[in-house]
Short mmCIF file of C-alpha atoms (C1' of nucleotides) in Angstrom, two decimals:
data_model
loop_
_atom_site.label_atom_id
_atom_site.label_comp_id
_atom_site.label_asym_id
_atom_site.label_seq_id
_atom_site.Cartn_x
_atom_site.Cartn_y
_atom_site.Cartn_z
CA MET N 172 0.30 -0.40 0.12
CA SER N 173 1.15 3.70 -0.93
CA ASN N 174 1.27 6.63 1.58
CA ALA N 175 -0.57 9.74 0.89
CA LEU N 176 1.56 11.86 2.70
CA LEU N 177 4.69 10.35 0.98
CA GLU N 178 3.41 10.85 -2.26
CA ASP N 179 2.69 14.38 -1.70
CA LEU N 180 5.93 14.55 -0.68
CA GLU N 181 7.21 13.62 -3.46
CA TRP N 182 5.08 15.32 -5.94
CA ARG N 183 6.30 19.11 -4.52
CA GLY N 184 10.09 17.82 -4.82
CA LEU N 185 10.44 17.10 -1.59
CA ILE N 186 12.40 13.81 -0.88
CA ALA N 187 15.94 13.44 -1.48
CA GLN N 188 16.99 10.43 0.05
CA SER N 189 14.71 7.65 2.73
CA THR N 190 15.00 4.55 3.80
CA ASP N 191 13.80 1.72 2.81
CA ARG N 192 10.51 3.09 0.94
CA LYS N 193 8.59 0.51 1.95
CA GLU N 194 9.69 0.05 6.07
CA LEU N 195 9.03 3.89 6.01
CA GLU N 196 5.22 3.58 4.37
CA GLN N 197 4.49 1.07 6.91
CA ALA N 198 6.11 3.16 9.81
CA LEU N 199 3.67 5.63 9.04
CA SER N 200 0.86 3.79 9.00
CA LYS N 201 0.13 4.82 12.08
CA PRO N 202 1.03 7.80 14.13
CA ILE N 203 4.29 8.24 14.71
CA SER N 204 6.86 10.20 16.64
CA LEU N 205 8.83 12.32 14.12
CA TYR N 206 11.70 14.47 14.62
CA LEU N 207 14.15 17.56 12.72
CA GLY N 208 16.58 19.42 14.49
CA VAL N 209 17.64 22.83 13.99
CA ASP N 210 20.96 24.31 15.59
CA PRO N 211 21.48 28.04 17.15
CA THR N 212 24.03 28.88 14.66
CA ALA N 213 21.87 32.43 14.25
CA PRO N 214 19.93 34.73 15.95
CA SER N 215 17.43 33.73 13.48
CA MET N 216 16.04 30.91 11.05
CA HIS N 217 16.09 31.46 7.12
CA LEU N 218 13.87 30.45 4.01
CA GLY N 219 16.19 27.40 4.44
CA ASN N 220 15.46 26.45 7.54
CA LEU N 221 11.04 26.83 7.06
CA VAL N 222 11.37 24.70 4.45
CA VAL N 223 12.11 21.51 6.43
CA PHE N 224 10.34 22.89 9.60
CA LEU N 225 7.37 22.93 6.90
CA VAL N 226 7.98 19.59 6.62
CA LEU N 227 7.45 18.96 9.51
CA ARG N 228 4.45 20.45 9.76
CA ARG N 229 3.25 18.05 6.99
CA PHE N 230 3.88 15.40 9.08
CA GLN N 231 1.80 16.95 10.87
CA LEU N 232 -0.96 17.45 9.64
CA ALA N 233 -0.90 14.19 8.42
CA GLY N 234 -1.36 12.89 12.11
CA HIS N 235 2.05 12.77 13.54
CA ARG N 236 3.90 14.28 16.34
CA PRO N 237 6.66 16.43 15.62
CA ILE N 238 9.77 16.41 18.15
CA PRO N 239 11.35 20.03 16.88
CA LEU N 240 14.56 20.15 18.83
CA VAL N 241 16.94 22.97 19.04
CA GLY N 242 20.53 22.12 18.66
CA GLY N 243 21.98 24.31 22.41
CA ALA N 244 24.57 21.60 22.62
CA THR N 245 25.37 20.71 19.17
CA GLY N 246 25.27 24.75 18.16
CA LEU N 247 28.20 24.77 20.67
CA VAL N 248 30.03 22.28 18.88
CA GLY N 249 29.45 23.17 14.55
CA ASP N 250 28.29 21.17 11.73
CA PRO N 251 30.66 20.77 9.19
CA SER N 252 28.17 19.46 7.25
CA GLY N 253 28.37 21.57 4.02
CA LYS N 254 30.94 23.71 5.24
CA ASN N 255 34.14 24.47 3.82
CA ASP N 256 35.74 26.04 6.69
CA GLU N 257 36.50 25.20 10.21
CA ARG N 258 33.58 27.43 11.96
CA THR N 259 34.63 30.13 14.64
CA LEU N 260 32.87 28.92 18.12
CA ASN N 261 30.45 30.68 19.34
CA GLU N 262 29.54 32.45 23.41
CA GLU N 263 27.80 29.55 25.02
CA LYS N 264 25.53 32.71 26.78
CA LEU N 265 24.60 33.60 22.58
CA VAL N 266 23.66 30.12 21.65
CA ALA N 267 21.78 29.91 24.19
CA GLU N 268 20.07 33.52 23.80
CA TRP N 269 19.33 31.78 20.34
CA VAL N 270 17.90 28.99 21.16
CA SER N 271 14.99 30.47 22.68
CA LYS N 272 15.06 32.69 19.87
CA MET N 273 14.36 30.04 17.37
CA LYS N 274 12.40 28.05 19.87
CA LYS N 275 9.28 31.55 19.31
CA GLN N 276 9.79 31.01 16.04
CA VAL N 277 9.36 27.51 15.59
CA GLU N 278 6.23 28.13 17.92
CA LYS N 279 4.45 29.75 15.36
CA ILE N 280 5.13 26.70 12.34
CA ILE N 281 4.15 23.87 14.62
CA ASP N 282 0.76 23.31 16.42
CA PHE N 283 2.01 22.47 20.37
CA ASP N 284 -1.45 22.37 21.82
CA ASP N 285 -3.08 19.42 19.35
CA LYS N 286 -4.11 16.75 21.80
CA LYS N 287 -3.52 13.52 19.14
CA THR N 288 -0.61 15.52 17.38
CA GLY N 289 0.66 17.89 19.87
CA ALA N 290 4.66 18.49 19.48
CA VAL N 291 7.23 18.33 22.27
CA MET N 292 10.47 20.34 21.72
CA VAL N 293 14.12 19.61 23.01
CA ASN N 294 16.62 20.37 23.80
CA ASN N 295 20.07 17.69 23.06
CA LEU N 296 21.77 20.19 26.00
CA ASP N 297 19.54 18.65 28.50
CA TRP N 298 20.78 15.02 28.17
CA THR N 299 24.13 16.33 26.31
CA LYS N 300 25.85 18.64 28.92
CA PRO N 301 25.65 15.66 32.03
CA VAL N 302 27.31 13.61 30.59
CA SER N 303 30.83 12.84 31.44
CA VAL N 304 33.73 12.61 28.46
CA LEU N 305 34.45 9.02 29.90
CA ASP N 306 31.04 8.01 29.63
CA PHE N 307 30.62 8.97 26.45
CA LEU N 308 34.06 7.29 25.45
CA ARG N 309 33.09 4.41 26.76
CA ASP N 310 29.16 4.00 26.42
CA ILE N 311 28.99 5.50 22.72
CA GLY N 312 32.53 6.55 21.25
CA LYS N 313 33.01 1.95 21.24
CA HIS N 314 29.85 2.42 18.83
CA PHE N 315 31.47 4.07 16.24
CA SER N 316 34.04 3.51 14.10
CA VAL N 317 36.36 5.67 12.75
CA ASN N 318 36.80 4.62 9.05
CA GLN N 319 32.73 5.17 8.87
CA MET N 320 33.34 8.30 10.79
CA LEU N 321 35.75 9.23 7.85
CA ALA N 322 33.62 8.40 4.64
CA LYS N 323 30.97 10.17 5.64
CA ASP N 324 30.76 13.56 3.30
CA SER N 325 30.99 15.87 5.58
CA VAL N 326 34.17 14.89 6.95
CA ALA N 327 35.79 13.41 3.61
CA ASN N 328 35.48 16.98 2.11
CA ARG N 329 37.22 18.45 4.84
CA LEU N 330 40.04 15.93 4.74
CA ALA N 331 40.45 16.67 1.15
CA THR N 332 40.54 20.55 2.10
CA ALA N 333 40.39 22.81 4.97
CA GLY N 334 41.15 19.68 7.38
CA ILE N 335 38.55 19.41 10.11
CA SER N 336 39.10 19.64 14.43
CA TYR N 337 38.24 17.01 16.85
CA THR N 338 35.52 18.95 18.06
CA GLU N 339 33.85 19.14 14.54
CA PHE N 340 34.86 15.39 14.00
CA SER N 341 32.59 14.86 16.87
CA TYR N 342 29.53 16.24 15.42
CA GLN N 343 28.08 13.31 13.89
CA VAL N 344 28.06 11.41 17.70
CA LEU N 345 26.05 14.36 19.20
CA GLN N 346 23.73 13.77 16.35
CA ALA N 347 23.30 10.13 16.33
CA LEU N 348 23.25 10.95 20.53
CA ASP N 349 19.86 12.87 19.84
CA TYR N 350 18.80 10.45 17.97
CA LEU N 351 18.96 7.83 20.39
CA GLU N 352 18.19 9.25 23.06
CA LEU N 353 13.99 10.55 21.32
CA TYR N 354 14.32 7.04 20.86
CA ARG N 355 13.98 5.80 24.00
CA ARG N 356 12.11 9.13 25.58
CA ASN N 357 9.97 9.77 23.22
CA ASP N 358 9.70 6.38 20.55
CA CYS N 359 10.92 8.68 17.89
CA LYS N 360 11.09 6.31 14.53
CA LEU N 361 12.04 9.23 12.03
CA GLN N 362 14.69 12.17 11.05
CA ILE N 363 14.15 14.10 8.53
CA GLY N 364 16.39 16.45 8.03
CA GLY N 365 18.36 18.88 4.80
CA SER N 366 19.84 16.62 2.67
CA ASP N 367 23.48 17.47 3.88
CA GLN N 368 21.95 16.04 6.95
CA TRP N 369 21.56 12.22 5.73
CA GLY N 370 25.13 11.38 7.23
CA ASN N 371 24.38 12.57 10.99
CA ILE N 372 20.99 11.23 10.85
CA VAL N 373 22.33 7.66 9.76
CA ALA N 374 24.94 7.68 12.47
CA GLY N 375 21.99 7.55 14.59
CA LEU N 376 20.68 5.01 12.65
CA ASP N 377 23.16 3.05 13.37
CA LEU N 378 23.80 3.52 17.07
CA ILE N 379 20.42 2.54 17.70
CA ARG N 380 20.29 -0.94 15.77
CA LYS N 381 23.46 -1.41 17.98
CA VAL N 382 22.26 0.22 20.68
CA GLU N 383 19.03 -1.38 21.09
CA GLY N 384 18.85 -3.76 18.55
CA GLY N 385 16.00 -1.01 16.60
CA THR N 386 15.01 -0.24 13.67
CA ALA N 387 14.72 3.49 12.58
CA HIS N 388 13.96 6.18 9.36
CA ALA N 389 15.42 8.80 8.21
CA LEU N 390 14.30 11.13 5.48
CA THR N 391 15.52 13.90 4.16
CA ILE N 392 15.04 16.96 1.94
CA PRO N 393 16.61 18.60 -0.41
CA LEU N 394 18.54 21.53 -0.12
CA LEU N 395 16.88 24.51 -2.18
CA ALA N 396 18.49 25.93 -5.60
CA LYS N 397 16.28 28.67 -7.48
CA SER N 398 16.13 27.89 -11.54
CA ASP N 399 18.83 29.67 -12.52
CA GLY N 400 21.34 27.59 -9.86
CA THR N 401 22.30 29.93 -7.22
CA LYS N 402 21.35 29.25 -3.64
CA PHE N 403 17.74 30.40 -2.61
CA GLY N 404 16.51 33.07 -0.04
CA LYS N 405 19.80 35.07 -0.66
CA THR N 406 19.14 38.49 -1.83
CA ALA N 407 21.27 41.63 -2.07
CA SER N 408 20.59 42.80 1.98
CA GLY N 409 22.05 38.51 2.43
CA ALA N 410 19.82 36.01 3.76
CA ILE N 411 16.08 36.44 4.20
CA TRP N 412 15.58 35.25 7.98
CA LEU N 413 12.03 34.90 10.41
CA ASP N 414 12.68 37.34 12.78
CA ALA N 415 11.32 40.70 12.13
CA THR N 416 14.14 42.82 12.86
CA MET N 417 16.26 41.64 10.61
CA THR N 418 14.04 40.66 7.85
CA SER N 419 10.99 42.71 8.07
CA ALA N 420 7.37 41.90 7.48
CA TYR N 421 7.65 44.35 4.21
CA GLU N 422 10.36 42.96 3.20
CA PHE N 423 9.14 39.70 3.51
CA PHE N 424 6.63 40.17 1.46
CA GLN N 425 8.62 41.31 -1.28
CA PHE N 426 10.72 38.63 -1.50
CA TRP N 427 7.79 36.58 -2.27
CA LEU N 428 6.42 39.14 -4.81
CA ASN N 429 9.36 39.86 -6.70
CA SER N 430 10.21 36.31 -6.67
CA ASP N 431 11.37 34.55 -10.71
CA ASP N 432 8.33 33.89 -12.45
CA ALA N 433 10.47 30.39 -13.46
CA ASP N 434 10.85 29.48 -9.83
CA MET N 435 6.91 29.60 -9.43
CA PRO N 436 6.43 25.88 -10.11
CA LYS N 437 8.89 24.93 -6.98
CA LEU N 438 8.23 27.45 -4.59
CA LEU N 439 4.72 27.26 -4.13
CA LYS N 440 5.12 23.42 -3.85
CA VAL N 441 7.76 24.06 -1.16
CA PHE N 442 6.42 26.22 0.64
CA SER N 443 2.77 26.53 0.14
CA MET N 444 0.06 24.10 2.68
CA LYS N 445 -2.48 24.05 -0.11
CA ASP N 446 -3.84 21.56 -1.39
CA ARG N 447 -2.33 20.28 -5.73
CA LYS N 448 -5.32 21.55 -7.18
CA GLU N 449 -4.91 24.57 -5.94
CA ILE N 450 -1.47 24.62 -6.15
CA GLU N 451 -1.88 23.36 -10.14
CA ARG N 452 -4.32 26.47 -10.86
CA LEU N 453 -1.86 28.88 -9.17
CA ILE N 454 1.06 27.34 -11.93
CA GLU N 455 -1.33 27.98 -14.33
CA THR N 456 -1.91 31.77 -13.63
CA VAL N 457 1.74 32.31 -14.38
CA ASN N 458 1.99 31.52 -17.68
CA THR N 459 -1.74 32.38 -18.64
CA ASN N 460 -1.15 35.98 -17.00
CA PRO N 461 2.24 36.46 -15.73
CA GLY N 462 1.91 40.02 -15.54
CA ALA N 463 -0.53 39.92 -12.33
CA ARG N 464 1.36 37.99 -10.74
CA GLU N 465 -1.02 36.01 -8.62
CA ALA N 466 1.05 32.99 -8.17
CA HIS N 467 3.14 35.52 -6.11
CA ARG N 468 1.00 36.93 -4.40
CA GLU N 469 -0.99 34.22 -2.90
CA LEU N 470 2.02 32.91 -1.58
CA GLY N 471 3.90 35.76 -0.98
CA ARG N 472 0.37 36.68 1.98
CA GLU N 473 0.38 32.99 2.90
CA MET N 474 3.93 32.85 4.32
CA THR N 475 3.62 36.55 5.41
CA SER N 476 0.40 35.34 7.55
CA LEU N 477 2.07 32.25 8.79
CA ILE N 478 5.54 34.15 10.31
CA HIS N 479 4.25 37.46 10.41
CA GLY N 480 0.61 37.09 11.57
CA ALA N 481 -2.59 37.83 9.19
CA ASP N 482 -2.71 41.43 9.68
CA MET N 483 0.42 42.45 8.94
CA ALA N 484 0.20 40.38 6.13
CA LYS N 485 -2.22 42.40 5.28
CA LYS N 486 -1.36 45.20 6.37
CA VAL N 487 2.42 45.72 4.18
CA GLU N 488 0.53 43.91 0.85
CA GLU N 489 -2.11 47.39 1.08
CA ALA N 490 1.47 48.89 1.72
CA ALA N 491 2.77 47.89 -1.28
CA LYS N 492 0.10 48.45 -3.42
CA ALA N 493 -0.06 52.49 -1.76
CA LEU N 494 3.29 52.91 -3.11
CA PHE N 495 3.64 50.84 -5.55
CA GLY N 496 0.28 52.39 -7.14
CA GLN N 497 -0.11 54.38 -10.68
CA GLY N 498 -1.59 56.99 -9.35
CA GLU N 499 0.20 60.27 -7.48
CA ILE N 500 1.51 59.79 -4.19
CA SER N 501 1.11 62.52 -3.03
CA GLU N 502 -2.43 61.70 -3.15
CA LEU N 503 -2.49 59.54 -1.13
CA ASP N 504 -4.67 59.47 2.55
CA LEU N 505 -3.00 60.36 5.03
CA ALA N 506 -3.92 57.51 6.97
CA THR N 507 -3.17 54.74 4.08
CA LEU N 508 0.46 56.99 3.99
CA ASP N 509 0.81 56.24 7.81
CA SER N 510 0.34 52.27 6.91
CA ALA N 511 1.80 52.50 3.97
CA LEU N 512 4.67 54.47 5.34
CA SER N 513 5.24 52.30 8.62
CA GLN N 514 6.54 49.43 7.21
CA LEU N 515 9.78 51.41 5.54
CA PRO N 516 12.93 52.25 6.97
CA LYS N 517 12.36 55.51 8.65
CA THR N 518 14.64 58.32 9.58
CA GLN N 519 13.05 61.75 11.11
CA VAL N 520 13.83 65.15 11.04
CA LYS N 521 12.98 67.46 13.57
CA LYS N 522 10.56 69.91 13.34
CA GLY N 523 12.28 73.02 12.46
CA ASP N 524 15.36 72.22 11.94
CA PRO N 525 16.60 72.82 8.30
CA PHE N 526 16.56 69.63 6.19
CA PRO N 527 19.61 68.26 5.04
CA THR N 528 20.72 67.51 1.78
CA TRP N 529 19.55 65.14 -0.45
CA VAL N 530 22.52 62.70 -0.22
CA ASP N 531 22.98 62.76 3.19
CA LEU N 532 18.86 61.97 3.80
CA LEU N 533 19.31 58.44 1.31
CA ALA N 534 22.77 58.08 3.59
CA ALA N 535 20.50 58.23 7.26
CA THR N 536 18.04 56.07 5.80
CA GLY N 537 20.41 53.11 5.27
CA VAL N 538 19.17 52.81 1.75
CA VAL N 539 22.35 53.14 0.34
CA ASP N 540 25.85 52.51 2.39
CA SER N 541 27.37 55.29 1.80
CA LYS N 542 26.91 58.95 1.12
CA SER N 543 29.69 57.89 -2.59
CA ALA N 544 26.61 55.53 -2.64
CA ALA N 545 24.20 58.51 -2.22
CA ARG N 546 25.42 60.73 -4.98
CA ARG N 547 26.30 57.78 -7.63
CA ILE N 548 23.17 56.94 -7.32
CA VAL N 549 21.95 60.35 -8.19
CA LYS N 550 24.48 60.53 -11.33
CA GLU N 551 22.93 57.35 -12.36
CA GLY N 552 19.06 58.71 -12.24
CA GLY N 553 18.32 56.34 -9.60
CA ALA N 554 17.43 58.27 -6.78
CA TYR N 555 13.77 59.49 -6.53
CA LEU N 556 11.60 62.17 -4.03
CA ASN N 557 7.73 61.14 -3.74
CA ASN N 558 8.51 58.74 -7.37
CA LYS N 559 9.90 62.12 -9.07
CA LYS N 560 13.61 61.55 -10.37
CA VAL N 561 15.97 63.88 -8.21
CA GLU N 562 18.48 65.25 -10.70
CA SER N 563 20.93 67.07 -8.20
CA GLU N 564 23.24 65.86 -6.21
CA ASP N 565 23.30 69.02 -4.13
CA PHE N 566 19.45 68.62 -3.97
CA THR N 567 18.37 70.22 -1.00
CA PRO N 568 14.47 69.29 -0.02
CA SER N 569 11.97 72.00 1.76
CA LYS N 570 8.78 72.14 3.14
CA SER N 571 6.39 72.08 -0.40
CA ASP N 572 7.81 69.06 -1.23
CA LEU N 573 6.64 66.98 2.40
CA LEU N 574 2.96 64.55 1.85
CA HIS N 575 0.34 65.74 4.75
CA GLY N 576 3.03 68.26 5.84
CA LYS N 577 5.55 65.17 7.17
CA TYR N 578 6.69 62.46 5.12
CA LEU N 579 9.18 62.74 2.35
CA LEU N 580 9.41 59.34 0.71
CA LEU N 581 12.73 58.11 -0.96
CA ARG N 582 13.46 55.17 -3.15
CA LYS N 583 16.48 54.26 -4.95
CA GLY N 584 15.99 51.87 -8.29
CA LYS N 585 12.77 50.47 -8.77
CA ARG N 586 11.57 49.32 -5.32
CA ASP N 587 14.24 49.77 -2.83
CA LEU N 588 12.51 53.00 -0.84
CA ALA N 589 12.64 54.67 2.92
CA ALA N 590 10.49 57.21 4.61
CA VAL N 591 11.77 60.22 6.35
CA GLU N 592 9.13 62.19 8.75
CA VAL N 593 9.18 65.03 10.39
CA ALA N 594 8.71 64.91 13.78
CA GLY N 595 7.39 67.48 15.76
"C1'" G H 165 60.46 19.97 14.28
"C1'" G H 166 62.34 20.83 9.17
"C1'" C H 167 62.58 22.29 4.22
"C1'" G H 168 58.76 24.10 0.43
"C1'" G H 169 54.03 27.00 -1.38
"C1'" G H 170 50.78 30.83 0.03
"C1'" U H 171 47.67 35.13 2.83
"C1'" U H 172 45.38 41.37 -2.55
"C1'" G H 173 38.59 44.87 -2.50
"C1'" C H 174 31.91 40.55 -1.49
"C1'" C H 175 33.95 36.00 -3.49
"C1'" C H 176 37.08 33.71 -7.65
"C1'" G H 177 41.83 36.02 -8.44
"C1'" A H 178 45.68 39.40 -11.74
"C1'" G H 179 50.13 42.13 -10.23
"C1'" C H 180 55.74 41.66 -8.23
"C1'" G H 181 59.32 49.05 -6.77
"C1'" G H 182 57.15 54.41 -9.42
"C1'" C H 183 51.89 54.07 -15.08
"C1'" C H 184 47.91 51.22 -9.11
"C1'" A H 185 42.21 52.42 -5.55
"C1'" A H 186 45.12 49.03 -7.67
"C1'" U H 187 43.76 43.92 -14.27
"C1'" G H 188 39.89 39.92 -15.42
"C1'" G H 189 35.89 37.57 -14.39
"C1'" G H 190 31.67 36.64 -10.79
"C1'" A H 191 28.28 38.27 -7.16
"C1'" G H 192 25.81 43.50 -6.67
"C1'" G H 193 23.84 48.70 -7.41
"C1'" G H 194 21.29 51.91 -11.60
"C1'" G H 195 19.49 52.54 -16.79
"C1'" A H 196 16.60 50.70 -20.92
"C1'" C H 197 12.80 47.67 -22.39
"C1'" U H 198 8.94 45.27 -18.86
"C1'" G H 199 5.06 43.35 -14.92
"C1'" U H 200 8.24 45.95 -8.26
"C1'" A H 201 9.68 39.02 -13.19
"C1'" A H 202 13.92 36.53 -17.04
"C1'" A H 203 16.87 37.34 -20.87
"C1'" U H 204 19.37 41.75 -23.05
"C1'" C H 205 22.34 46.23 -24.19
"C1'" C H 206 24.78 50.08 -22.03
"C1'" C H 207 26.31 52.24 -17.42
"C1'" C H 208 28.58 52.15 -11.91
"C1'" C H 209 30.60 49.69 -8.59
"C1'" G H 210 36.90 51.45 -1.17
"C1'" G H 211 35.56 56.16 1.91
"C1'" C H 212 35.44 62.32 2.34
"C1'" U H 213 34.53 68.04 2.78
"C1'" C H 214 35.39 64.98 -4.58
"C1'" U H 215 38.55 68.69 -10.87
"C1'" G H 216 41.37 67.37 -4.77
"C1'" C H 217 42.39 64.77 -0.32
"C1'" C H 218 42.25 59.76 3.20
"C1'" U H 219 42.29 55.07 4.43
"C1'" U H 220 43.24 49.72 1.29
"C1'" C H 221 46.76 44.23 -0.21
"C1'" G H 222 47.43 38.65 6.18
"C1'" A H 223 49.49 41.61 11.49
"C1'" A H 224 53.38 44.89 13.54
"C1'" G H 225 58.25 47.23 12.14
"C1'" G H 226 62.35 48.81 8.24
"C1'" U H 227 64.42 49.68 3.61
"C1'" U H 228 63.81 53.70 -0.28
"C1'" C H 229 62.52 60.77 -2.64
"C1'" A H 230 58.28 56.18 -4.13
"C1'" A H 231 56.18 49.64 -1.59
"C1'" A H 232 50.89 44.75 -3.08
"C1'" U H 233 55.60 44.87 -4.89
"C1'" C H 234 62.13 44.17 -1.13
"C1'" C H 235 64.21 43.36 3.73
"C1'" U H 236 63.10 41.15 9.50
"C1'" U H 237 59.63 39.43 13.08
"C1'" C H 238 55.26 37.36 14.61
"C1'" A H 239 50.42 35.06 12.94
"C1'" C H 240 47.74 31.67 10.43
"C1'" C H 241 47.00 27.94 5.74
"C1'" C H 242 48.26 24.34 2.32
"C1'" G H 243 52.14 20.58 0.64
"C1'" C H 244 56.54 16.89 0.93
"C1'" C H 245 59.76 14.82 4.89
"C1'" A H 246 60.42 13.78 10.37
#
RNA sequence: GGCGGGUUGCCCGAGCGGCCAAUGGGAGGGGACUGUAAAUCCCCCGGCUCUGCCUUCGAAGGUUCAAAUCCUUCACCCGCCA
């Protein structure tokens, strides 16, 4: 018999590799517990993390119990998978802080309250920290063959290039220990993760078999790439983060809206929780009426609602509509303008103070990195005040330029907006 | 521990005493065309009080009128040998 969840994941292109398909299908024929780990290597998760957590959510919606794990311990050590160079170790305090931030983000994606499938959050520091070095070497280390450890891609790649420290070399053992621990205490039978995690997951399966004589499963998810082969989820300003202070809700929505048409089928399948029929309909709209960008908008709405809440999603979409609308910007009413500009990076000018020069304003809002860059942009004809091109580098705005006596709308290029507010 | 090679701007990578803010490619930015898309073409791409000045070529010293380029020491990486 086949399994609807696996078939759906397959259709979405979300399966890179798995342990024996038949056995996995059988295991999934009744509700199981499965785990997915994320290491706190930054203050926030990004879109790459979101992909795998959404898969965890898909399992939950199919009736299984998710165990999201934050790597309070593994984050202190550093995963060599997919890394060309040794990581710099982060302070314990910092890692602990990141752990708590990531937990909050996970709570937005996974349901913790459902009676049957409510998730259980765990932190591997809880069981890793108490283990002494000697116990670790005798009880755990004894089950690992260095020969096998060296053969893992993550280690082999590093041995062939930059080398690897004993610390990072040990990473796979820690992750294996996690799986064993969760197998024991939560009856966890499946671990999912990015495809770069295959080696680490398999290490866990081996350990479970050796220590407990038990069987568990593994499933990995392909790492996302854009249609042009470049890394996904990065923009000029860096990665797309889930934390609103790192990537604003407005930027987050804009990311989806500005995605390449060619990427839309893949993005919809990977990110959207909508069913196959609806996704196929949206993909069709990209072909029939690309200019409308219905699929872009719909996906932007769905993702922004998930991460930043439905109210915020609505707000940022409307802000975008107002700011990019065809109409005269000066005709927008104050309430709309207030709301729209609240989503943009903003700088303030004290009422009564003389206006700074145009170049200073651009630099102050952060749409350009330096005053030199600001001048360059004006020279190239890419600077706009209230949607009108600024011609001179020496330009200084005046009172008459203010919208509703209060705002200036600055723009660099087609879509990089910022606001100046005159504050009393 | 010994010998050899390396460390250049966001990344890759030239330069090997003055013509170097530093060739080339990629990434990135602006313009044109569009749909706040892609492809294509053109332009830009250290900073500033911008016809000039200031700070960059692993770090610190030194030689010289003049150093990314030469010398010394230190740090790190990569080979080969022990």
